[in-house]
Structure formats: structure tokens, C-alpha cells
Short mmCIF file of C-alpha atoms and ligand atoms in Angstrom, two decimals:
data_model
loop_
_atom_site.label_atom_id
_atom_site.label_comp_id
_atom_site.label_asym_id
_atom_site.label_seq_id
_atom_site.Cartn_x
_atom_site.Cartn_y
_atom_site.Cartn_z
CA MET B 3 87.82 104.01 118.08
CA LYS B 4 90.47 101.56 116.78
CA SER B 5 91.70 103.59 113.81
CA PHE B 6 91.61 107.29 112.99
CA LEU B 7 92.07 108.19 109.34
CA ASN B 8 88.80 109.62 108.10
CA VAL B 9 86.05 111.93 109.30
CA GLN B 10 83.63 108.99 109.63
CA ASP B 11 85.86 107.45 112.30
CA LEU B 12 84.67 110.15 114.73
CA GLY B 13 80.98 109.41 114.18
CA ASP B 14 78.68 112.38 114.79
CA LEU B 15 80.69 115.53 114.01
CA ARG B 16 78.51 117.86 116.13
CA GLN B 17 79.16 115.60 119.11
CA ALA B 18 82.90 115.60 118.42
CA LEU B 19 82.92 119.42 118.16
CA ALA B 20 81.01 119.68 121.45
CA GLU B 21 83.57 117.35 123.04
CA ALA B 22 86.37 119.58 121.71
CA GLN B 23 84.82 122.59 123.47
CA GLU B 24 84.37 120.60 126.66
CA ILE B 25 88.08 119.71 126.60
CA LYS B 26 89.03 123.29 125.79
CA GLN B 27 87.21 124.42 128.95
CA ASP B 28 89.16 121.90 131.03
CA ARG B 29 92.04 120.16 129.28
CA PHE B 30 92.66 117.85 132.25
CA LYS B 31 89.06 116.75 132.75
CA TYR B 32 89.93 113.18 131.70
CA VAL B 33 93.42 113.04 133.24
CA GLU B 34 92.57 109.76 135.01
CA MET B 35 91.58 108.05 131.77
CA GLY B 36 95.10 107.39 130.48
CA LYS B 37 96.70 106.23 133.73
CA ASN B 38 99.32 103.53 133.01
CA LYS B 39 98.55 103.69 129.27
CA THR B 40 101.36 104.43 126.83
CA ALA B 41 101.13 106.24 123.51
CA LEU B 42 103.90 105.60 120.98
CA LEU B 43 104.30 108.31 118.35
CA VAL B 44 106.27 107.14 115.31
CA PHE B 45 107.67 109.79 112.97
CA PHE B 46 109.04 108.88 109.55
CA ASN B 47 109.00 112.62 108.68
CA ASN B 48 109.68 115.97 110.30
CA SER B 49 107.15 117.67 112.55
CA LEU B 50 106.82 120.54 114.99
CA ARG B 51 103.09 120.89 115.70
CA THR B 52 102.04 117.25 115.49
CA ARG B 53 104.95 116.12 117.64
CA LEU B 54 104.26 118.65 120.41
CA SER B 55 100.46 118.84 120.33
CA THR B 56 99.97 115.07 120.30
CA GLN B 57 102.38 114.63 123.22
CA LYS B 58 100.55 117.39 125.09
CA ALA B 59 97.22 115.72 124.36
CA ALA B 60 98.50 112.42 125.76
CA LEU B 61 99.74 114.25 128.88
CA ASN B 62 96.32 115.94 129.24
CA LEU B 63 94.84 112.45 129.47
CA GLY B 64 97.43 111.25 131.99
CA MET B 65 99.15 108.93 129.50
CA ASN B 66 102.84 108.10 129.20
CA VAL B 67 104.37 108.99 125.84
CA ILE B 68 107.25 107.55 123.81
CA VAL B 69 108.35 109.31 120.63
CA LEU B 70 110.35 107.54 117.95
CA ASP B 71 112.04 109.44 115.12
CA VAL B 72 112.69 106.59 112.74
CA ASN B 73 115.31 108.55 110.78
CA ALA B 74 117.21 109.77 113.83
CA GLY B 75 118.62 106.89 115.82
CA ALA B 76 116.48 103.88 114.87
CA TRP B 77 117.49 101.33 112.26
CA LYS B 78 116.51 102.45 108.79
CA LEU B 79 113.28 100.62 108.03
CA GLU B 80 112.32 98.82 104.84
CA THR B 81 108.62 99.33 104.08
CA GLU B 82 108.25 97.45 100.77
CA HIS B 83 107.37 93.77 100.83
CA GLY B 84 109.34 91.13 98.94
CA VAL B 85 112.60 93.01 98.48
CA ILE B 86 116.11 91.67 99.03
CA MET B 87 117.43 93.91 101.78
CA ASP B 88 120.94 94.50 100.48
CA GLY B 89 120.72 98.31 100.63
CA ASP B 90 120.86 100.79 103.51
CA LYS B 91 117.75 99.49 105.33
CA SER B 92 118.64 97.23 108.26
CA GLU B 93 115.22 96.19 109.54
CA HIS B 94 111.83 95.45 108.01
CA LEU B 95 108.68 97.17 109.16
CA LEU B 96 107.04 93.76 109.49
CA GLU B 97 109.31 92.93 112.46
CA ALA B 98 109.56 96.49 113.75
CA ILE B 99 105.77 96.97 114.02
CA PRO B 100 104.98 94.11 116.42
CA VAL B 101 108.08 94.97 118.45
CA MET B 102 107.05 98.62 118.79
CA ALA B 103 103.48 97.55 119.57
CA SER B 104 104.68 95.37 122.45
CA TYR B 105 105.73 98.50 124.37
CA CYS B 106 102.55 100.58 124.05
CA ASP B 107 98.74 100.71 123.99
CA VAL B 108 98.16 103.20 121.15
CA ILE B 109 100.27 104.09 118.10
CA GLY B 110 100.34 107.36 116.14
CA ILE B 111 101.96 107.28 112.69
CA ARG B 112 103.45 110.05 110.58
CA SER B 113 104.43 108.63 107.21
CA PHE B 114 104.15 110.98 104.22
CA ALA B 115 103.44 110.00 100.65
CA GLY B 116 106.51 108.98 98.66
CA LEU B 117 104.90 110.76 95.67
CA THR B 118 106.34 108.29 93.15
CA ASP B 119 103.85 105.40 93.21
CA ARG B 120 100.26 106.59 93.39
CA ASP B 121 98.77 103.16 94.09
CA TYR B 122 101.22 102.52 96.93
CA ASP B 123 100.44 105.91 98.49
CA TYR B 124 96.67 105.90 97.93
CA SER B 125 96.25 102.40 99.34
CA GLU B 126 97.84 103.68 102.60
CA THR B 127 100.30 100.78 102.59
CA VAL B 128 102.38 101.85 105.61
CA TYR B 129 99.43 102.88 107.81
CA ASN B 130 97.54 99.69 107.01
CA GLN B 131 100.57 97.59 107.88
CA PHE B 132 100.59 99.21 111.32
CA VAL B 133 96.88 98.43 111.69
CA LYS B 134 97.37 94.84 110.58
CA TYR B 135 100.56 93.90 112.42
CA SER B 136 100.41 95.96 115.63
CA GLY B 137 97.12 94.68 117.05
CA LYS B 138 96.80 98.12 118.71
CA PRO B 139 94.65 101.15 117.90
CA VAL B 140 96.42 103.30 115.33
CA PHE B 141 95.87 106.94 114.44
CA ALA B 142 97.14 109.11 111.60
CA MET B 143 99.52 111.99 112.33
CA GLU B 144 99.62 112.65 108.53
CA THR B 145 99.82 109.56 106.44
CA ALA B 146 100.24 109.17 102.68
CA THR B 147 96.81 110.59 101.86
CA VAL B 148 95.28 112.17 104.97
CA HIS B 149 95.93 114.47 107.93
CA PRO B 150 92.76 114.16 110.02
CA LEU B 151 94.12 115.68 113.28
CA GLN B 152 94.80 118.82 111.24
CA ALA B 153 91.40 118.86 109.53
CA PHE B 154 89.63 118.37 112.86
CA ALA B 155 91.59 121.31 114.37
CA ASP B 156 90.73 123.37 111.26
CA LEU B 157 87.04 122.64 111.69
CA ILE B 158 87.17 123.55 115.41
CA THR B 159 88.86 126.84 114.42
CA ILE B 160 86.23 127.65 111.78
CA GLU B 161 83.41 126.91 114.20
CA GLU B 162 84.98 129.14 116.87
CA ASN B 163 85.37 132.03 114.44
CA TRP B 164 81.95 131.87 112.79
CA LYS B 165 79.43 133.85 114.79
CA ASN B 166 76.52 133.92 112.32
CA SER B 167 74.18 131.07 113.22
CA GLN B 168 71.71 132.05 110.44
CA GLN B 169 74.12 131.34 107.59
CA ARG B 170 76.74 128.80 106.56
CA PRO B 171 80.25 130.24 106.18
CA LYS B 172 81.81 130.22 102.72
CA VAL B 173 85.09 128.31 102.99
CA VAL B 174 87.62 128.32 100.13
CA LEU B 175 90.54 125.92 99.79
CA THR B 176 93.14 127.50 97.54
CA TRP B 177 96.26 126.01 95.99
CA ALA B 178 99.33 128.28 96.35
CA PRO B 179 102.86 128.00 94.94
CA HIS B 180 105.74 126.14 96.62
CA PRO B 181 109.25 125.23 95.41
CA LYS B 182 109.06 121.54 96.41
CA SER B 183 106.64 118.70 95.70
CA LEU B 184 104.26 118.37 98.63
CA PRO B 185 101.74 115.65 99.50
CA GLN B 186 97.98 115.95 99.05
CA ALA B 187 97.19 114.78 102.59
CA VAL B 188 96.27 118.19 104.03
CA PRO B 189 93.97 119.29 101.17
CA ASN B 190 92.46 115.78 100.94
CA SER B 191 91.46 115.78 104.60
CA PHE B 192 90.40 119.42 104.60
CA ALA B 193 88.07 118.71 101.66
CA GLU B 194 86.73 115.54 103.25
CA TRP B 195 86.00 117.29 106.57
CA MET B 196 84.49 120.41 104.95
CA ASN B 197 82.17 118.18 102.94
CA ALA B 198 81.00 116.59 106.18
CA ALA B 199 80.59 119.97 107.93
CA ASP B 200 77.88 122.58 107.62
CA VAL B 201 79.74 124.97 105.31
CA ASP B 202 79.56 126.27 101.74
CA PHE B 203 82.79 124.84 100.30
CA VAL B 204 84.69 125.81 97.13
CA ILE B 205 88.11 124.68 95.89
CA THR B 206 90.36 126.71 93.61
CA HIS B 207 93.58 125.56 91.92
CA PRO B 208 95.29 125.67 88.53
CA GLU B 209 94.20 122.96 86.08
CA GLY B 210 95.92 119.61 86.68
CA TYR B 211 95.78 119.80 90.49
CA GLU B 212 92.33 118.12 90.77
CA LEU B 213 92.13 116.23 94.07
CA ASP B 214 90.97 112.63 94.38
CA PRO B 215 87.16 112.38 94.12
CA ARG B 216 87.02 110.14 97.19
CA PHE B 217 87.88 113.25 99.25
CA VAL B 218 86.37 116.11 97.25
CA GLY B 219 83.13 114.46 96.14
CA ASN B 220 81.11 116.87 94.01
CA VAL B 221 82.53 120.07 95.44
CA ARG B 222 82.61 123.08 93.13
CA VAL B 223 86.06 123.67 91.62
CA GLU B 224 86.62 127.22 90.38
CA TYR B 225 89.80 127.64 88.34
CA ASN B 226 89.66 131.44 88.67
CA GLN B 227 91.11 132.15 92.12
CA THR B 228 89.71 135.69 92.43
CA LYS B 229 86.23 134.49 91.50
CA ALA B 230 86.46 131.71 94.10
CA PHE B 231 87.51 134.21 96.81
CA GLU B 232 84.48 136.50 96.26
CA GLY B 233 82.49 136.76 99.49
CA ALA B 234 84.57 134.07 101.26
CA ASP B 235 84.59 133.96 105.06
CA PHE B 236 87.56 131.60 105.40
CA ILE B 237 90.51 131.20 103.03
CA TYR B 238 92.48 127.98 103.56
CA ALA B 239 95.74 128.04 101.61
CA LYS B 240 97.91 125.01 100.87
CA ASN B 241 100.25 123.80 98.20
CA TRP B 242 99.99 120.27 96.87
CA SER B 243 101.66 118.41 94.04
CA CYS B 244 99.80 116.83 91.13
CA PRO B 245 97.38 114.22 92.58
CA GLY B 246 97.49 112.28 89.30
CA VAL B 247 93.72 112.35 88.82
CA THR B 248 93.56 114.13 85.46
CA CYS B 249 97.22 113.45 84.54
CA PRO B 250 98.30 110.08 86.04
CA ASP B 251 101.83 110.26 84.57
CA LYS B 252 102.44 113.50 86.51
CA TYR B 253 101.60 112.12 89.98
CA GLY B 254 103.62 113.99 92.63
CA HIS B 255 105.00 116.51 90.14
CA ILE B 256 105.00 120.29 90.20
CA LEU B 257 103.23 121.10 86.94
CA GLN B 258 104.69 124.54 86.19
CA ASP B 259 107.80 126.41 87.34
CA TYR B 260 106.65 128.13 90.53
CA HIS B 261 108.10 131.45 89.34
CA THR B 262 105.29 131.57 86.78
CA MET B 263 102.59 130.85 89.40
CA MET B 264 103.25 133.63 91.89
CA ASP B 265 99.93 135.33 91.19
CA TRP B 266 98.41 132.46 93.24
CA THR B 267 100.25 133.63 96.40
CA VAL B 268 97.55 134.80 98.82
CA SER B 269 97.93 138.58 99.20
CA ALA B 270 95.84 141.62 100.13
CA ARG B 271 94.72 141.75 96.47
CA GLN B 272 92.75 138.48 96.77
CA MET B 273 91.70 139.01 100.40
CA ALA B 274 90.07 142.32 99.35
CA VAL B 275 87.26 140.49 97.48
CA THR B 276 86.43 138.26 100.48
CA ASN B 277 83.86 139.01 103.16
CA ASN B 278 86.57 140.22 105.58
CA GLY B 279 87.73 136.63 105.28
CA HIS B 280 90.00 134.90 107.77
CA PHE B 281 93.28 133.42 106.54
CA MET B 282 94.14 129.83 107.51
CA HIS B 283 97.10 127.51 106.88
CA CYS B 284 98.15 124.31 108.65
CA LEU B 285 101.82 125.49 108.97
CA PRO B 286 104.70 125.22 108.34
CA VAL B 287 104.23 127.94 105.74
CA ARG B 288 106.68 129.60 103.37
CA ARG B 289 106.09 133.34 103.44
CA GLY B 290 106.27 135.08 100.08
CA MET B 291 105.31 131.79 98.38
CA ILE B 292 102.01 130.67 99.91
CA VAL B 293 101.05 133.96 101.57
CA THR B 294 102.39 137.49 101.98
CA ASP B 295 103.73 138.75 105.33
CA GLU B 296 100.93 141.30 105.38
CA VAL B 297 98.17 138.69 105.25
CA ILE B 298 99.68 136.15 107.64
CA GLU B 299 100.51 138.87 110.16
CA GLY B 300 97.20 140.67 109.66
CA PRO B 301 94.28 140.78 112.10
CA ASP B 302 92.31 138.17 110.13
CA SER B 303 95.02 135.50 110.26
CA LEU B 304 94.04 132.43 112.29
CA VAL B 305 97.23 130.41 111.88
CA ILE B 306 98.24 130.52 115.56
CA PRO B 307 94.86 129.60 117.15
CA GLU B 308 94.51 126.98 114.41
CA ALA B 309 97.81 125.37 115.44
CA ALA B 310 96.82 125.66 119.12
CA ASN B 311 93.65 123.68 118.35
CA ARG B 312 95.82 120.73 117.35
CA GLU B 313 96.13 119.99 121.08
CA ILE B 314 92.36 119.93 121.32
CA SER B 315 91.73 117.71 118.30
CA ALA B 316 94.40 115.26 119.46
CA THR B 317 92.98 115.16 123.00
CA VAL B 318 89.50 114.27 121.67
CA VAL B 319 90.95 111.57 119.39
CA LEU B 320 93.15 109.98 122.07
CA LYS B 321 90.26 110.10 124.54
CA ARG B 322 88.03 108.24 122.06
CA ILE B 323 90.78 105.64 121.58
CA LEU B 324 91.29 105.21 125.33
CA GLN B 325 87.56 104.69 125.74
CA SER B 326 87.75 101.78 123.30
CA LEU B 327 90.68 99.96 124.98
C1 LIG F 5 103.86 118.83 104.81
C2 LIG F 5 102.76 118.65 103.76
O1 LIG F 5 102.58 119.51 102.92
O2 LIG F 5 102.08 117.61 103.78
C3 LIG F 5 103.28 118.86 106.20
C4 LIG F 5 102.16 119.80 106.46
C5 LIG F 5 101.54 119.64 107.79
N1 LIG F 5 104.54 120.09 104.57
C6 LIG F 5 105.80 120.16 104.21
O3 LIG F 5 106.44 119.16 104.01
C7 LIG F 5 106.41 121.54 104.06
N1 LIG F 6 100.50 121.17 110.67
C1 LIG F 6 101.37 120.19 111.01
O1 LIG F 6 101.03 119.01 111.01
O2 LIG F 6 102.60 120.63 111.36
P1 LIG F 6 103.88 119.72 111.64
O3 LIG F 6 104.28 119.14 110.30
O4 LIG F 6 104.91 120.68 112.18
O5 LIG F 6 103.52 118.64 112.59
#
């Protein structure tokens, strides 16, 4: 595997899920595979889980790891092409990428959407520059439009918590309020991976938050949140800003004052109509905005095992990359 952005990059999903369970049984099974190989993890944005779980995954495989926080100690990087660099950016990504690549064998990138220029974000400009100019395998640690390590961990978590082999679980992705504009990467990938998995998938959000069809396909969108939750086995909450699909001029905006949207916060009221549904969120989560304390602390909350599975998804992905070196 030379690039990891989309669900198709993993090939057969059943096989990948089986590999995840194999690694969970013995995290160090492939500890010889990464000997004398170096992973470079480049962060343009904050992270707790991705930073730690991806490093742990590399260590599981016997790799060396270098972490670069671009905004904390490196030169500020220009990412746009053709600009006169008379501002605060001292170095261009087009030099920085081959330099960084010269010190490593694999590169992970975290570079969120800017949320101002939809075409720039949705063409994955920064990620694709790393692919083009590094000459090394590159994997997404949340890019402008996707977060596949998260979606893979989410799918592992759903599989582990679904015991009924006779029936597909009903999985609901719900929008929830948030005070800041957030990217669409997590819901995009979750939708893409649920479409590829053996689940009954429904999305619910207020009008205007329609996700890009390349990720959601023909999935049912139910604008009534309570109706969507009926009989659900898994509730996956996430905020995202306007994807600019039905209202292009509002790309990256929050469409209504969040104070008026608080009935979308996942609480015991909505969970009551589910089929004893589990609660999921990628974290970090704002309590009282996305979800109530009662639900996230309740017995059906999966947020901690879900985060723990990030180590597993990252180990499978890095192992696949090492196998292709
Ligand atoms: C980020 C997002 O919504 O994409 C990262 C989630 C994993 N969240 C925040 O910035 C709060
Ligand atoms: N879920 C997730 O990617 O968390 P971090 O932003 O803390 O890495």
C-alpha cells in the first residue's frame, strides 16, 4: 500500500478486519517487520489520539518514529503554489517535503481543511503534494476531506460490539451542535466506510449539512433525528460545518447559531428510541454540546474502546505499508 486515504486502499475489508483481530491478539506479532524503518508523522494540527496511537502502532511493528509539529518549532510552511513569500511563512512545502522524505521510509500527514476554499480542500492539495514530492508511501492522519484511520477503528469497534450474526446492525451518523466550524473529514470517512461495510446505514442532520455524494453515495438521509434513531444499534455523533453541497457559498460555515440547535445534542431522550444503542464519537468531544454527560458516561458508551482501537487500525495500515516497501 503506497497511499492510505480511502476504504478501497485496504482492499478486502473482511480481510482487513480479520488482520485487525489478529493484531489485537498479539500486538507485537510483526515486531521484526519495521526494523530499521522510520515513520515520520507530520502534524499541521493538534492531536492526542492520532499522535499517540500512530506512534504506538509504529513501535508495535519495531519501527523508529519521528514526530514533527509544524506549528511548534519548525519554520512556518507555505502550502499555496505561486505566491510571493513576503508574509510569515519562511519555507515552502515543495522544498520541505523532499527534505522530510529524505529522513524516513513512510510519512503520515495531519492537515485539516482550511474551510475557506472548497476546491482546494476537496482536491486534497496538501496530501497530494506529499504523495507527489516525497516519493515515499503516505498515509492520512486526517486530511482535508478524510480520516480513514478513525473510520477503520470505528468499524473494528462496531464489529466487536455486534453479536447478532443473523442481522445487520443499524448504524446512524448524527450531526450535533458545536460552537466552532469543524471539518467534514470524520463524517465523510465514516460514511464511506459504512457504505463499504455490512451495515444498515442512515444519516441525520439539519438541512444544509448534506455531505459530499462521493462519500455518502445513495445513503438514506433522514432530517428528523428522532425518526432516524428509532431501532438504531449504534449512534455515531459528530459535528461538521456546511460541506457546500447544497449551499456552495456557505462552505465551512455554521448555518445557525448553535444555541438554537441544542435539541440535536445526543441525550437520553434520543437514546430511548434506539435498540439499546451504543454511543460512539471519535473524540475529542465537547460535553453538553455533542452529547450529555449521562450518555457518554453511560454503560452503552463506546468512546474509550473506540479510541483504543486507533492503535489497532494504525498497526494494520503501517504493516500493509511496510509490506509494500
Ligand atoms: C477535529 C475534526 O472535527 O475534524 C478532529 C477530530 C478527530 N476536531 C476538532 O477540531 C475539535
Ligand atoms: N480522533 C482523533 O483523531 O483524535 P485526535 O484529534 O486527538 O488525534
